[in-house]
Amino acid sequence: MNAATSLLTQPCEDRDFVDWHRGCPWCAVWLVWLGAPQWQARVEQARSALQPWLLPRYARQPHISLAYRGLMCGAQTHSAAEFGRAQLRADIACLHSLQLAPWEIRVQGSDSFSTVPYLAASDAGSLQAVHQALTPHMPAPDWRYVPHVTLGHYAQAVPMADMVRTLQSAVHGQAPMVETVQQLWLARYRTHDIAGPLALEGCWDLRSQCYVPQPGALLHP
């Protein structure tokens, strides 16, 4: 993911992007789930500093994206679907080949892309390893994966430097938050709602090295 270099932020519209999903109902992504209440509190505190310049609504739960998997529809077929049972099986084989043990991530500091502000995440290299394994080819020229926790979408074109300074001032002096990653989650969100919540599809358990579908999962290996 490229760090923003533009002078102004890029506003996002809270609408249904039909030209993107073409009626395919879900989009899938691998991520680190940050489900404890203190993560939501930290996100809300940081988000409040930029509230006047963000879209009012952002229902997506705190997480660190690992790899975008594309449009999915579950048991039914759809011409626009990119992620299905075969792709899930390939991802499971890929994660098994990594043989990663549980590890710690650290969230401290902040920055911004052109479209979204974020809290910065770091670790000893496992986040990057998972991303590179699941995304062996760069999706765009000059692509660079930057682990982060998204705070919302910009609603206005405003000076990037101002947003970065405001956010950094809001989080300055905060103690780092540390999470032990024990599962990698496959999640999905409704394509008609760019700011809607995530639904957990299944998890790759780092201790058992097994994939566990969640109740209501649309895909099973």
PDB file of N, CA and C in Angstrom, residues 161-215:
ATOM      1  N   ALA A 161      -0.733  17.538   5.019  1.00  0.00           N
ATOM      2  CA  ALA A 161       0.163  17.838   6.138  1.00  0.00           C
ATOM      3  C   ALA A 161      -0.616  18.264   7.374  1.00  0.00           C
ATOM      4  N   ASP A 162      -1.711  18.985   7.180  1.00  0.00           N
ATOM      5  CA  ASP A 162      -2.528  19.412   8.324  1.00  0.00           C
ATOM      6  C   ASP A 162      -3.153  18.212   9.021  1.00  0.00           C
ATOM      7  N   MET A 163      -3.636  17.261   8.239  1.00  0.00           N
ATOM      8  CA  MET A 163      -4.264  16.077   8.823  1.00  0.00           C
ATOM      9  C   MET A 163      -3.242  15.248   9.598  1.00  0.00           C
ATOM     10  N   VAL A 164      -2.060  15.098   9.030  1.00  0.00           N
ATOM     11  CA  VAL A 164      -1.017  14.319   9.699  1.00  0.00           C
ATOM     12  C   VAL A 164      -0.623  14.980  11.009  1.00  0.00           C
ATOM     13  N   ARG A 165      -0.440  16.301  10.989  1.00  0.00           N
ATOM     14  CA  ARG A 165      -0.056  17.011  12.219  1.00  0.00           C
ATOM     15  C   ARG A 165      -1.143  16.915  13.278  1.00  0.00           C
ATOM     16  N   THR A 166      -2.387  17.083  12.866  1.00  0.00           N
ATOM     17  CA  THR A 166      -3.497  17.018  13.823  1.00  0.00           C
ATOM     18  C   THR A 166      -3.582  15.647  14.469  1.00  0.00           C
ATOM     19  N   LEU A 167      -3.460  14.610  13.660  1.00  0.00           N
ATOM     20  CA  LEU A 167      -3.552  13.252  14.186  1.00  0.00           C
ATOM     21  C   LEU A 167      -2.349  12.919  15.069  1.00  0.00           C
ATOM     22  N   GLN A 168      -1.162  13.297  14.638  1.00  0.00           N
ATOM     23  CA  GLN A 168       0.028  13.013  15.440  1.00  0.00           C
ATOM     24  C   GLN A 168      -0.023  13.724  16.783  1.00  0.00           C
ATOM     25  N   SER A 169      -0.565  14.934  16.795  1.00  0.00           N
ATOM     26  CA  SER A 169      -0.723  15.657  18.057  1.00  0.00           C
ATOM     27  C   SER A 169      -1.699  14.940  18.980  1.00  0.00           C
ATOM     28  N   ALA A 170      -2.749  14.363  18.404  1.00  0.00           N
ATOM     29  CA  ALA A 170      -3.777  13.688  19.206  1.00  0.00           C
ATOM     30  C   ALA A 170      -3.257  12.411  19.851  1.00  0.00           C
ATOM     31  N   VAL A 171      -2.346  11.713  19.179  1.00  0.00           N
ATOM     32  CA  VAL A 171      -1.861  10.431  19.709  1.00  0.00           C
ATOM     33  C   VAL A 171      -0.496  10.549  20.372  1.00  0.00           C
ATOM     34  N   HIS A 172       0.073  11.745  20.368  1.00  0.00           N
ATOM     35  CA  HIS A 172       1.413  11.935  20.945  1.00  0.00           C
ATOM     36  C   HIS A 172       1.431  11.543  22.419  1.00  0.00           C
ATOM     37  N   GLY A 173       2.432  10.800  22.796  1.00  0.00           N
ATOM     38  CA  GLY A 173       2.588  10.410  24.188  1.00  0.00           C
ATOM     39  C   GLY A 173       1.813   9.173  24.594  1.00  0.00           C
ATOM     40  N   GLN A 174       1.000   8.634  23.693  1.00  0.00           N
ATOM     41  CA  GLN A 174       0.256   7.423  24.037  1.00  0.00           C
ATOM     42  C   GLN A 174       1.191   6.217  24.101  1.00  0.00           C
ATOM     43  N   ALA A 175       0.953   5.370  25.077  1.00  0.00           N
ATOM     44  CA  ALA A 175       1.743   4.144  25.185  1.00  0.00           C
ATOM     45  C   ALA A 175       1.415   3.228  24.014  1.00  0.00           C
ATOM     46  N   PRO A 176       2.375   2.473  23.530  1.00  0.00           N
ATOM     47  CA  PRO A 176       2.080   1.530  22.451  1.00  0.00           C
ATOM     48  C   PRO A 176       1.102   0.467  22.916  1.00  0.00           C
ATOM     49  N   MET A 177       0.287  -0.008  21.996  1.00  0.00           N
ATOM     50  CA  MET A 177      -0.599  -1.129  22.268  1.00  0.00           C
ATOM     51  C   MET A 177      -0.006  -2.368  21.616  1.00  0.00           C
ATOM     52  N   VAL A 178       0.000  -3.460  22.359  1.00  0.00           N
ATOM     53  CA  VAL A 178       0.617  -4.696  21.892  1.00  0.00           C
ATOM     54  C   VAL A 178      -0.430  -5.802  21.854  1.00  0.00           C
ATOM     55  N   GLU A 179      -0.413  -6.570  20.790  1.00  0.00           N
ATOM     56  CA  GLU A 179      -1.344  -7.689  20.617  1.00  0.00           C
ATOM     57  C   GLU A 179      -0.560  -8.933  20.206  1.00  0.00           C
ATOM     58  N   THR A 180      -0.868 -10.053  20.816  1.00  0.00           N
ATOM     59  CA  THR A 180      -0.289 -11.323  20.380  1.00  0.00           C
ATOM     60  C   THR A 180      -1.186 -11.930  19.314  1.00  0.00           C
ATOM     61  N   VAL A 181      -0.650 -12.090  18.128  1.00  0.00           N
ATOM     62  CA  VAL A 181      -1.416 -12.643  17.007  1.00  0.00           C
ATOM     63  C   VAL A 181      -1.407 -14.162  17.115  1.00  0.00           C
ATOM     64  N   GLN A 182      -2.583 -14.740  17.309  1.00  0.00           N
ATOM     65  CA  GLN A 182      -2.706 -16.195  17.398  1.00  0.00           C
ATOM     66  C   GLN A 182      -3.537 -16.781  16.263  1.00  0.00           C
ATOM     67  N   GLN A 183      -4.303 -15.920  15.578  1.00  0.00           N
ATOM     68  CA  GLN A 183      -5.076 -16.351  14.414  1.00  0.00           C
ATOM     69  C   GLN A 183      -4.965 -15.296  13.320  1.00  0.00           C
ATOM     70  N   LEU A 184      -5.027 -15.748  12.089  1.00  0.00           N
ATOM     71  CA  LEU A 184      -5.174 -14.876  10.932  1.00  0.00           C
ATOM     72  C   LEU A 184      -6.587 -15.094  10.411  1.00  0.00           C
ATOM     73  N   TRP A 185      -7.309 -14.013  10.252  1.00  0.00           N
ATOM     74  CA  TRP A 185      -8.736 -14.126   9.947  1.00  0.00           C
ATOM     75  C   TRP A 185      -9.039 -13.809   8.488  1.00  0.00           C
ATOM     76  N   LEU A 186      -9.909 -14.620   7.908  1.00  0.00           N
ATOM     77  CA  LEU A 186     -10.522 -14.295   6.629  1.00  0.00           C
ATOM     78  C   LEU A 186     -11.852 -13.631   6.952  1.00  0.00           C
ATOM     79  N   ALA A 187     -12.019 -12.409   6.503  1.00  0.00           N
ATOM     80  CA  ALA A 187     -13.245 -11.657   6.774  1.00  0.00           C
ATOM     81  C   ALA A 187     -13.868 -11.219   5.454  1.00  0.00           C
ATOM     82  N   ARG A 188     -15.112 -10.793   5.543  1.00  0.00           N
ATOM     83  CA  ARG A 188     -15.810 -10.291   4.358  1.00  0.00           C
ATOM     84  C   ARG A 188     -16.663  -9.100   4.753  1.00  0.00           C
ATOM     85  N   TYR A 189     -16.941  -8.255   3.774  1.00  0.00           N
ATOM     86  CA  TYR A 189     -17.836  -7.118   4.012  1.00  0.00           C
ATOM     87  C   TYR A 189     -18.755  -6.951   2.811  1.00  0.00           C
ATOM     88  N   ARG A 190     -19.905  -6.374   3.066  1.00  0.00           N
ATOM     89  CA  ARG A 190     -20.893  -6.143   2.019  1.00  0.00           C
ATOM     90  C   ARG A 190     -20.357  -5.125   1.016  1.00  0.00           C
ATOM     91  N   THR A 191     -20.387  -5.480  -0.250  1.00  0.00           N
ATOM     92  CA  THR A 191     -19.804  -4.602  -1.257  1.00  0.00           C
ATOM     93  C   THR A 191     -20.599  -3.318  -1.467  1.00  0.00           C
ATOM     94  N   HIS A 192     -21.876  -3.332  -1.124  1.00  0.00           N
ATOM     95  CA  HIS A 192     -22.670  -2.120  -1.333  1.00  0.00           C
ATOM     96  C   HIS A 192     -22.426  -1.076  -0.249  1.00  0.00           C
ATOM     97  N   ASP A 193     -21.646  -1.437   0.781  1.00  0.00           N
ATOM     98  CA  ASP A 193     -21.450  -0.548   1.927  1.00  0.00           C
ATOM     99  C   ASP A 193     -19.960  -0.402   2.208  1.00  0.00           C
ATOM    100  N   ILE A 194     -19.345   0.668   1.703  1.00  0.00           N
ATOM    101  CA  ILE A 194     -17.893   0.823   1.821  1.00  0.00           C
ATOM    102  C   ILE A 194     -17.428   1.050   3.252  1.00  0.00           C
ATOM    103  N   ALA A 195     -18.324   1.444   4.129  1.00  0.00           N
ATOM    104  CA  ALA A 195     -17.951   1.706   5.523  1.00  0.00           C
ATOM    105  C   ALA A 195     -18.617   0.728   6.483  1.00  0.00           C
ATOM    106  N   GLY A 196     -19.168  -0.363   5.951  1.00  0.00           N
ATOM    107  CA  GLY A 196     -19.909  -1.309   6.773  1.00  0.00           C
ATOM    108  C   GLY A 196     -19.020  -2.248   7.567  1.00  0.00           C
ATOM    109  N   PRO A 197     -19.621  -3.016   8.475  1.00  0.00           N
ATOM    110  CA  PRO A 197     -18.856  -3.895   9.362  1.00  0.00           C
ATOM    111  C   PRO A 197     -18.302  -5.124   8.653  1.00  0.00           C
ATOM    112  N   LEU A 198     -17.293  -5.699   9.276  1.00  0.00           N
ATOM    113  CA  LEU A 198     -16.714  -6.953   8.811  1.00  0.00           C
ATOM    114  C   LEU A 198     -17.469  -8.131   9.408  1.00  0.00           C
ATOM    115  N   ALA A 199     -17.590  -9.200   8.637  1.00  0.00           N
ATOM    116  CA  ALA A 199     -18.098 -10.479   9.136  1.00  0.00           C
ATOM    117  C   ALA A 199     -16.950 -11.476   9.067  1.00  0.00           C
ATOM    118  N   LEU A 200     -16.747 -12.229  10.131  1.00  0.00           N
ATOM    119  CA  LEU A 200     -15.647 -13.187  10.171  1.00  0.00           C
ATOM    120  C   LEU A 200     -16.049 -14.479   9.472  1.00  0.00           C
ATOM    121  N   GLU A 201     -15.289 -14.846   8.463  1.00  0.00           N
ATOM    122  CA  GLU A 201     -15.561 -16.024   7.641  1.00  0.00           C
ATOM    123  C   GLU A 201     -14.871 -17.266   8.209  1.00  0.00           C
ATOM    124  N   GLY A 202     -13.638 -17.132   8.618  1.00  0.00           N
ATOM    125  CA  GLY A 202     -12.887 -18.254   9.169  1.00  0.00           C
ATOM    126  C   GLY A 202     -11.524 -17.786   9.626  1.00  0.00           C
ATOM    127  N   CYS A 203     -10.794 -18.647  10.338  1.00  0.00           N
ATOM    128  CA  CYS A 203      -9.474 -18.244  10.817  1.00  0.00           C
ATOM    129  C   CYS A 203      -8.445 -19.341  10.590  1.00  0.00           C
ATOM    130  N   TRP A 204      -7.222 -18.902  10.345  1.00  0.00           N
ATOM    131  CA  TRP A 204      -6.070 -19.798  10.311  1.00  0.00           C
ATOM    132  C   TRP A 204      -5.439 -19.733  11.689  1.00  0.00           C
ATOM    133  N   ASP A 205      -5.517 -20.837  12.424  1.00  0.00           N
ATOM    134  CA  ASP A 205      -4.992 -20.878  13.786  1.00  0.00           C
ATOM    135  C   ASP A 205      -3.496 -21.184  13.744  1.00  0.00           C
ATOM    136  N   LEU A 206      -2.692 -20.295  14.301  1.00  0.00           N
ATOM    137  CA  LEU A 206      -1.244 -20.441  14.218  1.00  0.00           C
ATOM    138  C   LEU A 206      -0.704 -21.558  15.102  1.00  0.00           C
ATOM    139  N   ARG A 207      -1.451 -21.936  16.128  1.00  0.00           N
ATOM    140  CA  ARG A 207      -0.980 -23.005  17.011  1.00  0.00           C
ATOM    141  C   ARG A 207      -1.272 -24.384  16.415  1.00  0.00           C
ATOM    142  N   SER A 208      -2.468 -24.571  15.914  1.00  0.00           N
ATOM    143  CA  SER A 208      -2.825 -25.878  15.341  1.00  0.00           C
ATOM    144  C   SER A 208      -2.486 -25.993  13.864  1.00  0.00           C
ATOM    145  N   GLN A 209      -2.190 -24.840  13.212  1.00  0.00           N
ATOM    146  CA  GLN A 209      -1.925 -24.803  11.772  1.00  0.00           C
ATOM    147  C   GLN A 209      -3.095 -25.404  10.996  1.00  0.00           C
ATOM    148  N   CYS A 210      -4.308 -25.004  11.414  1.00  0.00           N
ATOM    149  CA  CYS A 210      -5.540 -25.464  10.770  1.00  0.00           C
ATOM    150  C   CYS A 210      -6.449 -24.281  10.477  1.00  0.00           C
ATOM    151  N   TYR A 211      -7.260 -24.420   9.418  1.00  0.00           N
ATOM    152  CA  TYR A 211      -8.264 -23.418   9.097  1.00  0.00           C
ATOM    153  C   TYR A 211      -9.584 -23.820   9.733  1.00  0.00           C
ATOM    154  N   VAL A 212     -10.227 -22.872  10.407  1.00  0.00           N
ATOM    155  CA  VAL A 212     -11.477 -23.139  11.119  1.00  0.00           C
ATOM    156  C   VAL A 212     -12.566 -22.211  10.577  1.00  0.00           C
ATOM    157  N   PRO A 213     -13.527 -22.725   9.778  1.00  0.00           N
ATOM    158  CA  PRO A 213     -14.639 -21.884   9.327  1.00  0.00           C
ATOM    159  C   PRO A 213     -15.485 -21.441  10.521  1.00  0.00           C
ATOM    160  N   GLN A 214     -16.028 -20.251  10.426  1.00  0.00           N
ATOM    161  CA  GLN A 214     -16.890 -19.740  11.483  1.00  0.00           C
ATOM    162  C   GLN A 214     -18.354 -20.091  11.199  1.00  0.00           C
ATOM    163  N   PRO A 215     -19.212 -20.086  12.228  1.00  0.00           N
ATOM    164  CA  PRO A 215     -20.641 -20.315  11.985  1.00  0.00           C
ATOM    165  C   PRO A 215     -21.170 -19.332  10.938  1.00  0.00           C
TER     166      PRO A 215
END
